[in-house]
CSV table of C-alpha atoms in Angstrom, one decimal:
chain,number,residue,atom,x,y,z
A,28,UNK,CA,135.1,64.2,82.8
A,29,UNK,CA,137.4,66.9,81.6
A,30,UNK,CA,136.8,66.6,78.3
A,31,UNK,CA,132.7,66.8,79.1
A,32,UNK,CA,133.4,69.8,81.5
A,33,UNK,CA,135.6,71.4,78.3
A,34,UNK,CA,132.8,70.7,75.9
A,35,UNK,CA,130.2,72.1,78.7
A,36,UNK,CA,132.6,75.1,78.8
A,37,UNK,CA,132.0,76.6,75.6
A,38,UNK,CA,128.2,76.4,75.4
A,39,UNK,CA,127.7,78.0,78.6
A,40,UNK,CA,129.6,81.4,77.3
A,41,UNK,CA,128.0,80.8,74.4
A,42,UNK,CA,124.8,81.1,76.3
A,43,UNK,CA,125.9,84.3,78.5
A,44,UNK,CA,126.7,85.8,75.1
A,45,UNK,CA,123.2,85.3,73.8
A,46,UNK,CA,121.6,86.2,77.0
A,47,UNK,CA,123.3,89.4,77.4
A,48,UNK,CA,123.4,90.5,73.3
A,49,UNK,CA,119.3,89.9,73.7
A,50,UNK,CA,119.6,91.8,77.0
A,51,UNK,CA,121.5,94.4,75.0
A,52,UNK,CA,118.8,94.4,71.9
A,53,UNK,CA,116.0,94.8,74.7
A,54,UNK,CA,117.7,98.3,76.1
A,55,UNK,CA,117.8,99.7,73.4
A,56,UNK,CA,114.4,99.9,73.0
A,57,UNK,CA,113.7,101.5,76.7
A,58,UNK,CA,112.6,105.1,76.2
A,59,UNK,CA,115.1,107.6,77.5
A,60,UNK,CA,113.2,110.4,78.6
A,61,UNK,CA,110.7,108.4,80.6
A,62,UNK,CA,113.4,106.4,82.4
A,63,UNK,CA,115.7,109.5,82.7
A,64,UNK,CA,112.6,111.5,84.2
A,65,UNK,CA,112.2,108.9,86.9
A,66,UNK,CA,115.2,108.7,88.1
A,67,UNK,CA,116.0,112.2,88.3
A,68,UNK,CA,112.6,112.8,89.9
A,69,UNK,CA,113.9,110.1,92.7
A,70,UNK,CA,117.3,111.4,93.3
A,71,UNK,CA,115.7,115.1,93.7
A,72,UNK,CA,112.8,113.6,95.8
A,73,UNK,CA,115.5,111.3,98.0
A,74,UNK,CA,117.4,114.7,98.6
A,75,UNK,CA,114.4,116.7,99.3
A,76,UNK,CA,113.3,114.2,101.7
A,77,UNK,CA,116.5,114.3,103.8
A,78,UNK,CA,116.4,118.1,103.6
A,79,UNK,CA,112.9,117.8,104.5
A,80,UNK,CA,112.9,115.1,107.3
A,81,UNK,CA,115.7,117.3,109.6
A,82,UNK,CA,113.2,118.6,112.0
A,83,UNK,CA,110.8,115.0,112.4
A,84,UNK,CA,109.4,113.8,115.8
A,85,UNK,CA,109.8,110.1,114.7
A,86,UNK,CA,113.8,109.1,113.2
A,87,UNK,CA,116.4,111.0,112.0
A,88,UNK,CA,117.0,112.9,108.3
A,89,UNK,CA,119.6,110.3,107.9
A,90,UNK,CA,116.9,107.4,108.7
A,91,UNK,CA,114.7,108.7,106.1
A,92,UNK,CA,117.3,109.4,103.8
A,93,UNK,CA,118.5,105.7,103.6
A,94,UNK,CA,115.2,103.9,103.5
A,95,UNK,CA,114.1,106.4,100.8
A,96,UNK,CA,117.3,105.2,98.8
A,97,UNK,CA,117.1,102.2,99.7
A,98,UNK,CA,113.8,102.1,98.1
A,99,UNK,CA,114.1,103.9,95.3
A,100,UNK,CA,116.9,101.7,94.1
A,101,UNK,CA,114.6,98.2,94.8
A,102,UNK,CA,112.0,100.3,92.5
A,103,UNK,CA,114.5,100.8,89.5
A,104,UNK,CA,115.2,97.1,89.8
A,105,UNK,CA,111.7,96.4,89.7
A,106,UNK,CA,111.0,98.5,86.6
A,107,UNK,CA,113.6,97.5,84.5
A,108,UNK,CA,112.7,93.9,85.5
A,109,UNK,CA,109.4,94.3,84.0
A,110,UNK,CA,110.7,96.3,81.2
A,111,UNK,CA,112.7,93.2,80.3
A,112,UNK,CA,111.1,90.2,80.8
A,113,UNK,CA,108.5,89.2,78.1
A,114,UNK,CA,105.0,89.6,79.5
A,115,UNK,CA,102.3,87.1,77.4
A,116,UNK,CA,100.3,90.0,77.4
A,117,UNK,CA,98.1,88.1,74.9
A,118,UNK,CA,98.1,84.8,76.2
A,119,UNK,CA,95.5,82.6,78.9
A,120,UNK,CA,98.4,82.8,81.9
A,121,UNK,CA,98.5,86.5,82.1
A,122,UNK,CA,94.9,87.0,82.1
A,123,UNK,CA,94.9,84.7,84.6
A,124,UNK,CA,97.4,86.3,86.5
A,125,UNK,CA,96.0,89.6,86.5
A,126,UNK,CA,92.5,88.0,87.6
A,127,UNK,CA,94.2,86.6,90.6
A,128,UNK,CA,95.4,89.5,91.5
A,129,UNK,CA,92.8,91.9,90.8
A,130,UNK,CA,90.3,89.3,93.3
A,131,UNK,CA,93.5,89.2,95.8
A,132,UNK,CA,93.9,92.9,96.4
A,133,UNK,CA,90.1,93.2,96.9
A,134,UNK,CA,90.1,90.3,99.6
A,135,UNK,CA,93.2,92.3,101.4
A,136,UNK,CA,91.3,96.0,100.9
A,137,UNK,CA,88.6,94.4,102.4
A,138,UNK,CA,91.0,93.2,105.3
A,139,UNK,CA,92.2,96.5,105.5
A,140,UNK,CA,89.0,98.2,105.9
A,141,UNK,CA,87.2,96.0,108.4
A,142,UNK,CA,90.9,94.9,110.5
A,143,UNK,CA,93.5,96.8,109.4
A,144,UNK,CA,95.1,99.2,112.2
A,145,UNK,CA,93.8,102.8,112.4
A,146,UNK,CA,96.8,105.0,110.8
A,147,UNK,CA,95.8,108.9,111.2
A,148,UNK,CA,92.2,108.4,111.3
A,149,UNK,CA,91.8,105.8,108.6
A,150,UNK,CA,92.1,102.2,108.0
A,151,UNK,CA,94.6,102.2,104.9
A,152,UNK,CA,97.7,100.6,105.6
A,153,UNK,CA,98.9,97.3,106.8
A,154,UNK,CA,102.4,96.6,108.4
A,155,UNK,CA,104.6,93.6,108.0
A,156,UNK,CA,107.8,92.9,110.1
A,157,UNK,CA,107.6,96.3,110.7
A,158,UNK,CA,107.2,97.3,106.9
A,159,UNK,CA,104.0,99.5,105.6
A,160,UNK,CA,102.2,99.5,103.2
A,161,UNK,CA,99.0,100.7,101.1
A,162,UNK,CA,97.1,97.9,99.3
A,163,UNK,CA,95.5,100.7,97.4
A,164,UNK,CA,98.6,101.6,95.7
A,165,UNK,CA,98.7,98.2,94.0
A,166,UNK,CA,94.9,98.1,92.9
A,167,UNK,CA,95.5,101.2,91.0
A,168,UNK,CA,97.7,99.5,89.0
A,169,UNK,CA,95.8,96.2,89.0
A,170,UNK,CA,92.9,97.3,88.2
A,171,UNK,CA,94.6,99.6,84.7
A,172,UNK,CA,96.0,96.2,83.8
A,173,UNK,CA,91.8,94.8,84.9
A,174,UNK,CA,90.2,97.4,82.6
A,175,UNK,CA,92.1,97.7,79.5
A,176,UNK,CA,92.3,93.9,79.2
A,177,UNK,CA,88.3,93.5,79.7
A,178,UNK,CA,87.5,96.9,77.3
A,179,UNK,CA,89.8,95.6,75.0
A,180,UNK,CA,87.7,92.3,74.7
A,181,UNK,CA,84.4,94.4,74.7
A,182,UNK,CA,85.7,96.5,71.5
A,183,UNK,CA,87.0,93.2,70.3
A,184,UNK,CA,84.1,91.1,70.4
A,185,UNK,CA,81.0,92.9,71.4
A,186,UNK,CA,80.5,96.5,70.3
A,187,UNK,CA,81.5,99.1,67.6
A,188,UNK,CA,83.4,102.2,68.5
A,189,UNK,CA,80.6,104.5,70.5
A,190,UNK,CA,78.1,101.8,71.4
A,191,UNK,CA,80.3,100.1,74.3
A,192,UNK,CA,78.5,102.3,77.4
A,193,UNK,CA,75.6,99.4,78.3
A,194,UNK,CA,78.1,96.8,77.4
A,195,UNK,CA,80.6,98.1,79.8
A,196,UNK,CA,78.9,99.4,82.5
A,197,UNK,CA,76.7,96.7,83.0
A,198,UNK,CA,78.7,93.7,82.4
A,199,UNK,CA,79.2,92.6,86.3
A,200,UNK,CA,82.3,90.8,85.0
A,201,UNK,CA,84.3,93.8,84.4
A,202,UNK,CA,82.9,96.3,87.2
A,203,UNK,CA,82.3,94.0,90.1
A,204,UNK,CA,85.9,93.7,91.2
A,205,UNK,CA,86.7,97.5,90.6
A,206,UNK,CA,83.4,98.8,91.7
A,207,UNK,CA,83.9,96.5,95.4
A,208,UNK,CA,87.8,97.9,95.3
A,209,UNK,CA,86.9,101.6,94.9
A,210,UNK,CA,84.4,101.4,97.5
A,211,UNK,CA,85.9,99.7,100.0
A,212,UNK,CA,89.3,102.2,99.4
A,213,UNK,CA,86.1,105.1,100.1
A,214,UNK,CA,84.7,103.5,103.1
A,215,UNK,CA,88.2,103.3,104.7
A,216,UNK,CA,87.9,106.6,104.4
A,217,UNK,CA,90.5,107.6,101.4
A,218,UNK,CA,88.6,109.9,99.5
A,219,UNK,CA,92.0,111.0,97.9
A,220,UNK,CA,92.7,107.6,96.6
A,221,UNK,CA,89.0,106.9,95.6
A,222,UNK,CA,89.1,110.4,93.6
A,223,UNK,CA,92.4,108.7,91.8
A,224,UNK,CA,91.0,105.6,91.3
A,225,UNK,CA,87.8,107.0,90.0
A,226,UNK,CA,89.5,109.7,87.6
A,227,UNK,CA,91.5,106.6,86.2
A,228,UNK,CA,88.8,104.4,85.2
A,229,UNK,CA,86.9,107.4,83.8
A,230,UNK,CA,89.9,108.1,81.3
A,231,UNK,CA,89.8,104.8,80.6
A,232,UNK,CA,86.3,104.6,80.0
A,233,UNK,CA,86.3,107.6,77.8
A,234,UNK,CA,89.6,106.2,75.7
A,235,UNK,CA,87.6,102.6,75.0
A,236,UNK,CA,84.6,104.6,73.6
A,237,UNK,CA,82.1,106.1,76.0
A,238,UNK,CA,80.7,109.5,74.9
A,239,UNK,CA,82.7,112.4,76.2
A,240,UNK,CA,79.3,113.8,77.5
A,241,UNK,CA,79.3,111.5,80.3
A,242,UNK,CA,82.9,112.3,81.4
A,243,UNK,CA,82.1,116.1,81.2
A,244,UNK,CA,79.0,115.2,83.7
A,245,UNK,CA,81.4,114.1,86.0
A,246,UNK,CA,83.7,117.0,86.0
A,247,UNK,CA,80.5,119.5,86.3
A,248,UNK,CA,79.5,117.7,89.6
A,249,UNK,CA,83.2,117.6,91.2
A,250,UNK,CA,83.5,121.5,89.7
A,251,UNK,CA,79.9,122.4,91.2
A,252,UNK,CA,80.9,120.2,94.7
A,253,UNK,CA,83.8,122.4,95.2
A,254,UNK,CA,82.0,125.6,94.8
A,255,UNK,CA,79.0,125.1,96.9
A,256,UNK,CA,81.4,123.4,99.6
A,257,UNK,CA,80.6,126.6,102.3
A,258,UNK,CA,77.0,125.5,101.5
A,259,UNK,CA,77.2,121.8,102.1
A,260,UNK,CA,79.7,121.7,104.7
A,261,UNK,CA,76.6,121.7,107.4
A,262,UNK,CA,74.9,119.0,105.6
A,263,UNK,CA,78.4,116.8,105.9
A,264,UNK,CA,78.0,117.1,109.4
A,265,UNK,CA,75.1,114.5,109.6
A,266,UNK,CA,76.4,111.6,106.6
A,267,UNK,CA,79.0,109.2,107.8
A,268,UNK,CA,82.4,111.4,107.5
A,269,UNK,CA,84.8,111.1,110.0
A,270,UNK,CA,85.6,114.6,112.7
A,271,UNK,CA,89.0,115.2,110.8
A,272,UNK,CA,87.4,115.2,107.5
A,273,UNK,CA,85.2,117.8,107.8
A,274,UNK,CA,87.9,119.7,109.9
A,275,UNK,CA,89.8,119.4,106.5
A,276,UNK,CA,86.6,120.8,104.4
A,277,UNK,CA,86.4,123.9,106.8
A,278,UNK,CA,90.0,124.5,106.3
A,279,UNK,CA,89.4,124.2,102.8
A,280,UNK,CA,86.7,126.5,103.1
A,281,UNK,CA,88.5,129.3,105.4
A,282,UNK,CA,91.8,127.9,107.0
A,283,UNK,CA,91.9,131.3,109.3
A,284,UNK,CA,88.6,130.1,110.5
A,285,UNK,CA,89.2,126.2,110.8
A,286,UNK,CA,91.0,126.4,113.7
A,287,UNK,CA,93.9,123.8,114.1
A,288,UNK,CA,92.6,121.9,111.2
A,289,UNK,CA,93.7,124.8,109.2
A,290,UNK,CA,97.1,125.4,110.5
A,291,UNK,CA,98.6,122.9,108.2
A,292,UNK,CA,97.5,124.7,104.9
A,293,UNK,CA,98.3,128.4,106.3
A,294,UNK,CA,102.0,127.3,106.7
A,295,UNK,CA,101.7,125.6,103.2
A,296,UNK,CA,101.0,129.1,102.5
A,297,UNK,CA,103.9,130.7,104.3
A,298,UNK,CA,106.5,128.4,102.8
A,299,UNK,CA,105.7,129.0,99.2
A,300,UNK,CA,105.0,132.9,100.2
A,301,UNK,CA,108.8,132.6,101.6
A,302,UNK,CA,110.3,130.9,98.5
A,303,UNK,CA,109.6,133.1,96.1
A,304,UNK,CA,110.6,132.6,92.9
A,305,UNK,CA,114.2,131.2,93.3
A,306,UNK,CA,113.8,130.4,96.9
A,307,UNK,CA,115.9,130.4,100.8
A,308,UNK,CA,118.1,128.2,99.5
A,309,UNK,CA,118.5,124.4,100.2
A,310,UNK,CA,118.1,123.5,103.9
A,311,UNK,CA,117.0,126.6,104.9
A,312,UNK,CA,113.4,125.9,105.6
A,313,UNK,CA,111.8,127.7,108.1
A,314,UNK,CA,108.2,125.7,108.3
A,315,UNK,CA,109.7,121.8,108.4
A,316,UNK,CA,111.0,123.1,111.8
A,317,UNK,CA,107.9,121.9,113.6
A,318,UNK,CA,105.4,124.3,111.9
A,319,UNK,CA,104.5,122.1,108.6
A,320,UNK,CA,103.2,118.5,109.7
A,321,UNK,CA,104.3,116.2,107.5
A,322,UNK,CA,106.9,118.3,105.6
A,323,UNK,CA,108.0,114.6,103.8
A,324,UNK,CA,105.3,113.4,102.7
A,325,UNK,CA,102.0,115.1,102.2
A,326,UNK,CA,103.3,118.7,102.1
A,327,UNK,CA,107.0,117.9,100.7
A,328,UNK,CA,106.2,120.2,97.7
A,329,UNK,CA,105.6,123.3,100.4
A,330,UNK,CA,109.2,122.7,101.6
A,331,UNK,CA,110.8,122.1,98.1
A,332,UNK,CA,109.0,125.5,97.1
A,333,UNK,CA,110.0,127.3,100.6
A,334,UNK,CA,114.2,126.0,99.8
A,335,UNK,CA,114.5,126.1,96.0
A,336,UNK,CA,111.9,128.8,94.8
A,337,UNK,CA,108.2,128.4,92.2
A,338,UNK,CA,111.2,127.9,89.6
A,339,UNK,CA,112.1,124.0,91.3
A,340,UNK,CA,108.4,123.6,91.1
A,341,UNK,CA,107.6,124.3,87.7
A,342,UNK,CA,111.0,122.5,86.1
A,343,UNK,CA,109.1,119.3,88.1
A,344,UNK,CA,106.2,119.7,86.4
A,345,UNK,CA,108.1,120.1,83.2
A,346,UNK,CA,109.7,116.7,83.5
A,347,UNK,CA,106.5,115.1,84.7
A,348,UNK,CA,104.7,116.5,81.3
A,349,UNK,CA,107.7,115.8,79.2
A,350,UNK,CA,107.1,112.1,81.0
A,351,UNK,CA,103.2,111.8,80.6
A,352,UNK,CA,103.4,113.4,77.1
A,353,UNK,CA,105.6,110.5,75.7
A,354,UNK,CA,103.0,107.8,77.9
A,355,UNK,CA,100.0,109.4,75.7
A,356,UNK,CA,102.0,109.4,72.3
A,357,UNK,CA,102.7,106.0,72.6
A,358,UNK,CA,99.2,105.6,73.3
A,359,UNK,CA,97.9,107.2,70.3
A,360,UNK,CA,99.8,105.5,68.0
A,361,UNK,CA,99.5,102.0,68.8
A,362,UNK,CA,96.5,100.0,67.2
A,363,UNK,CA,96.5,97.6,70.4
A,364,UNK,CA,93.9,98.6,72.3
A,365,UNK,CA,95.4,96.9,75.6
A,366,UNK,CA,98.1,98.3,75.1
A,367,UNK,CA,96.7,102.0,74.6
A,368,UNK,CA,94.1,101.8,77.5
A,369,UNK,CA,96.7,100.9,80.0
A,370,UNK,CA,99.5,103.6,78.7
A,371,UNK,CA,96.3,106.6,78.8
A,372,UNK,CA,95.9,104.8,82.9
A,373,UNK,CA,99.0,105.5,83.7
A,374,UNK,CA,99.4,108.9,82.2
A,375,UNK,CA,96.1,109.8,84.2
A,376,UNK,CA,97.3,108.0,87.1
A,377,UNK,CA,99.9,110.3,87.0
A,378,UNK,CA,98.6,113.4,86.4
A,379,UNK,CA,96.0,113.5,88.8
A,380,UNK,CA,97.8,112.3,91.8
A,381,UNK,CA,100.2,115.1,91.0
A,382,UNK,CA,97.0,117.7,90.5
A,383,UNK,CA,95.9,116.3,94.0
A,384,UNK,CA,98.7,116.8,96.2
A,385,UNK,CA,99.4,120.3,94.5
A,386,UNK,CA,95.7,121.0,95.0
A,387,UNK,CA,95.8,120.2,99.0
A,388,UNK,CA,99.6,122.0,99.0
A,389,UNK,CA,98.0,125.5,97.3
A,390,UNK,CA,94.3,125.4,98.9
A,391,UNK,CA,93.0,124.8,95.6
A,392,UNK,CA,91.3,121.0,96.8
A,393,UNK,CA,90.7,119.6,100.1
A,394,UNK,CA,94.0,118.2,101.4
A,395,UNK,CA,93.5,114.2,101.1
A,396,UNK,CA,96.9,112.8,101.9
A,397,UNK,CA,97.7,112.1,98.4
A,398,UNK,CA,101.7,111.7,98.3
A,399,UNK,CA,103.5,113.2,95.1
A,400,UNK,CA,105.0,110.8,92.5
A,401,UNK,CA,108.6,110.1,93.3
A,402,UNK,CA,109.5,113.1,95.5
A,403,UNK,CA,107.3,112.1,98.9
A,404,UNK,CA,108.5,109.5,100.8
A,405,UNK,CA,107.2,106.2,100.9
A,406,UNK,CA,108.9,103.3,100.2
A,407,UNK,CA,105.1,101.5,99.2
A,408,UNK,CA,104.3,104.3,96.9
A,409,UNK,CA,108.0,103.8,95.2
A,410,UNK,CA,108.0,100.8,94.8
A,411,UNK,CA,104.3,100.9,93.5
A,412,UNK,CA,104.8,103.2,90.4
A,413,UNK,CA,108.2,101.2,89.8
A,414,UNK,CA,105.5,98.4,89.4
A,415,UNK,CA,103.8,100.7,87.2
A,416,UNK,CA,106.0,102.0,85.0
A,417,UNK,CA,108.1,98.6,84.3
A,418,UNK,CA,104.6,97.8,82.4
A,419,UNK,CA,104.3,100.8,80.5
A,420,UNK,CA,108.1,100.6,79.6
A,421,UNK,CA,107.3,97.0,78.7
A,422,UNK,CA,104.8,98.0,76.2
A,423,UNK,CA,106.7,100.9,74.9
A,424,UNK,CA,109.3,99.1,74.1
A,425,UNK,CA,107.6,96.5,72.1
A,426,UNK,CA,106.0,99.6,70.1
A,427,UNK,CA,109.3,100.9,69.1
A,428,UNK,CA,110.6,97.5,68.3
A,429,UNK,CA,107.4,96.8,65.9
A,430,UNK,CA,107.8,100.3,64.7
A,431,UNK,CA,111.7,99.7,64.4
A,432,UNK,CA,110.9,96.5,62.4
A,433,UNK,CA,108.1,98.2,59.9
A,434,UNK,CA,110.8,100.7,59.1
């Protein structure tokens, strides 16, 4: 037995060595920038939401403070889990996989919208062991990973670049599941999530080889929407949209006007009048104190621009371009088109959930309860664009190893 154990020894380091030399091969190849932006986005966001959260009805600053750390470190695990392992992005099981899932998250929206517990006037979260979560958050990502495989197989098998718009929209296998998702998310009501979910599969739509036209047709109505809203606001009044929605179009309309629907976008207004440009310094927030409803989460932007000034703000923004310009670049250069659908998803993904809750924070759009990427808190949203991301460091990181190889 000892001499089995002794020969047993040596192949077991031998195989800790391998393991952690391929885990050392496979780092190397994780982009900096975008994993350095995320976690400095989460440690600023976990600090802003302590700051933030001193003044709550519900728990403590120190409550929030944990559960957002505790989060945000189970959503760096997660990322650099999916970074690592090696998804058979090309292979029957994951297609599989990602079907399952896809036709999963519809069967729990549609759970959601028809039993799901009414959360602040909508049916959009459900709550385990005293845990909540948004099954929206996770058919965003499902249904990037839906679309770019289907598109891909359209421009693979079916149709030359520019022809794919009857193929695509009218194939029921690739719009049935996303179409059902979308508007079961709109019916719940999330019109903030539905807007997200509809800009992404646009993008997407447009980067597999739809004519730009139709994209720009889409942007004239949502421009043209917003204008006339003063006009149409009486005409909302007798379709299907819930008391506290329109109360959120009037304030978008007027705030001074709306009443208490408005109150929360004219302190919005105070706390980024108050900042400045360099701000009251940190802590010193005078609208979290009971005047800003939900200084955390929704409106967490107002307070970091009340405490640390229009400069904290803008150096944000700067990280999140620096962060969706390398997602894009990657895009353009890779020949997979899988691969290049799903990184231009995420990069939209990103950028308009981050044009969303600015939008509702500055007046600029109806507010819609769209949370901002990495800085709000939510421990479903974290751990849903740690999801995310692991898949778009995933595929980066086999584009610079192929590129590293060619060179």
């Amino acid at each position: 037995m000892q001499v089995n154990d002794s020969k047993r020894q040596p192949k077991q380091m031998n195989g800790f060595r391998a393991f952690f030399q391929a885990m050392r091969i496979k780092f190397k190849y994780l982009d900096p920038w975008i994993f350095c932006s995320i976690v400095g986005l989460m440690i600023f966001g976990t600090a802003m939401v302590f700051t933030s959260s001193t003044n709550m009805a519900t728990g403590s600053a120190t409550s929030f403070f944990v559960k957002q750390s505790i989060f945000a470190i189970l959503s760096i695990v997660i990322l650099l889990f999916l970074f690592a392992i090696g998804i058979p992005w090309q292979k029957r099981s994951y297609r599989r996989a990602v079907k399952y899932v896809m036709i999963g998250l519809v069967v729990i929206l549609a759970y959601t919208r028809f039993f799901g517990p009414v959360t602040s006037g909508a049916r959009g979260w459900l709550y385990f062991f005293g845990f909540g979560f948004q099954p929206v958050e996770y058919f965003k990502i499902a249904m990037i990973l839906w679309l770019a495989m289907k598109f891909s197989d359209v421009l693979k098998y079916k149709a030359g670049p520019g022809r794919q718009l009857t193929p695509m929209l009218l194939n029921w296998h690739i719009t049935l599941l996303p179409v059902i998702g979308m508007l079961l998310d709109l019916t719940m009501p999330d019109v903030g999530g539905f807007g997200i979910l509809l800009a992404i599969a646009g993008v997407m739509f447009l980067a597999a080889g739809v004519p730009a036209v139709w994209l720009c047709i889409v942007v004239v109505l949502i421009i043209t929407v917003l204008v006339i809203m003063p006009i149409l606001i009486p005409y909302l009044q007798h379709l299907n949209f819930m008391p506290y929605q329109l109360q959120r179009f009037e304030a978008f309309v007027n705030p001074w006007s709306a009443g208490d629907s408005g109150h929360q976008l004219i302190n919005s207004y105070y706390a980024i009048s108050n900042g400045g440009i360099f701000g009251r310094g940190l802590g010193n927030s005078i609208q979290k104190l009971g005047f800003l409803p939900e200084p955390n989460t929704d409106f967490i932007m107002a307070v970091v621009g009340e405490e640390l000034g229009a400069i904290s703000i803008i150096l944000v923004l700067i990280v999140i371009g620096i962060m969706v310009w390398r997602i894009v670049m990657y895009g353009t250069r890779t020949r997979n088109m899988e691969f290049r659908l799903i990184l231009y998803g995420a990069a939209m993904f990103i950028m308009v959930q981050v044009l969303i809750n600015l939008g509702g924070v500055t007046g600029l759009l109806p507010i819609t309860g769209v949370t901002f990427p990495w800085i709000s808190y939510g421990g479903s949203s974290l751990l849903a664009w740690g999801i995310m991301m692991g898949f778009v460091l995933n595929i980066i990181g086999r584009l610079r190893l192929e590129a590293d190889r060619e060179r």
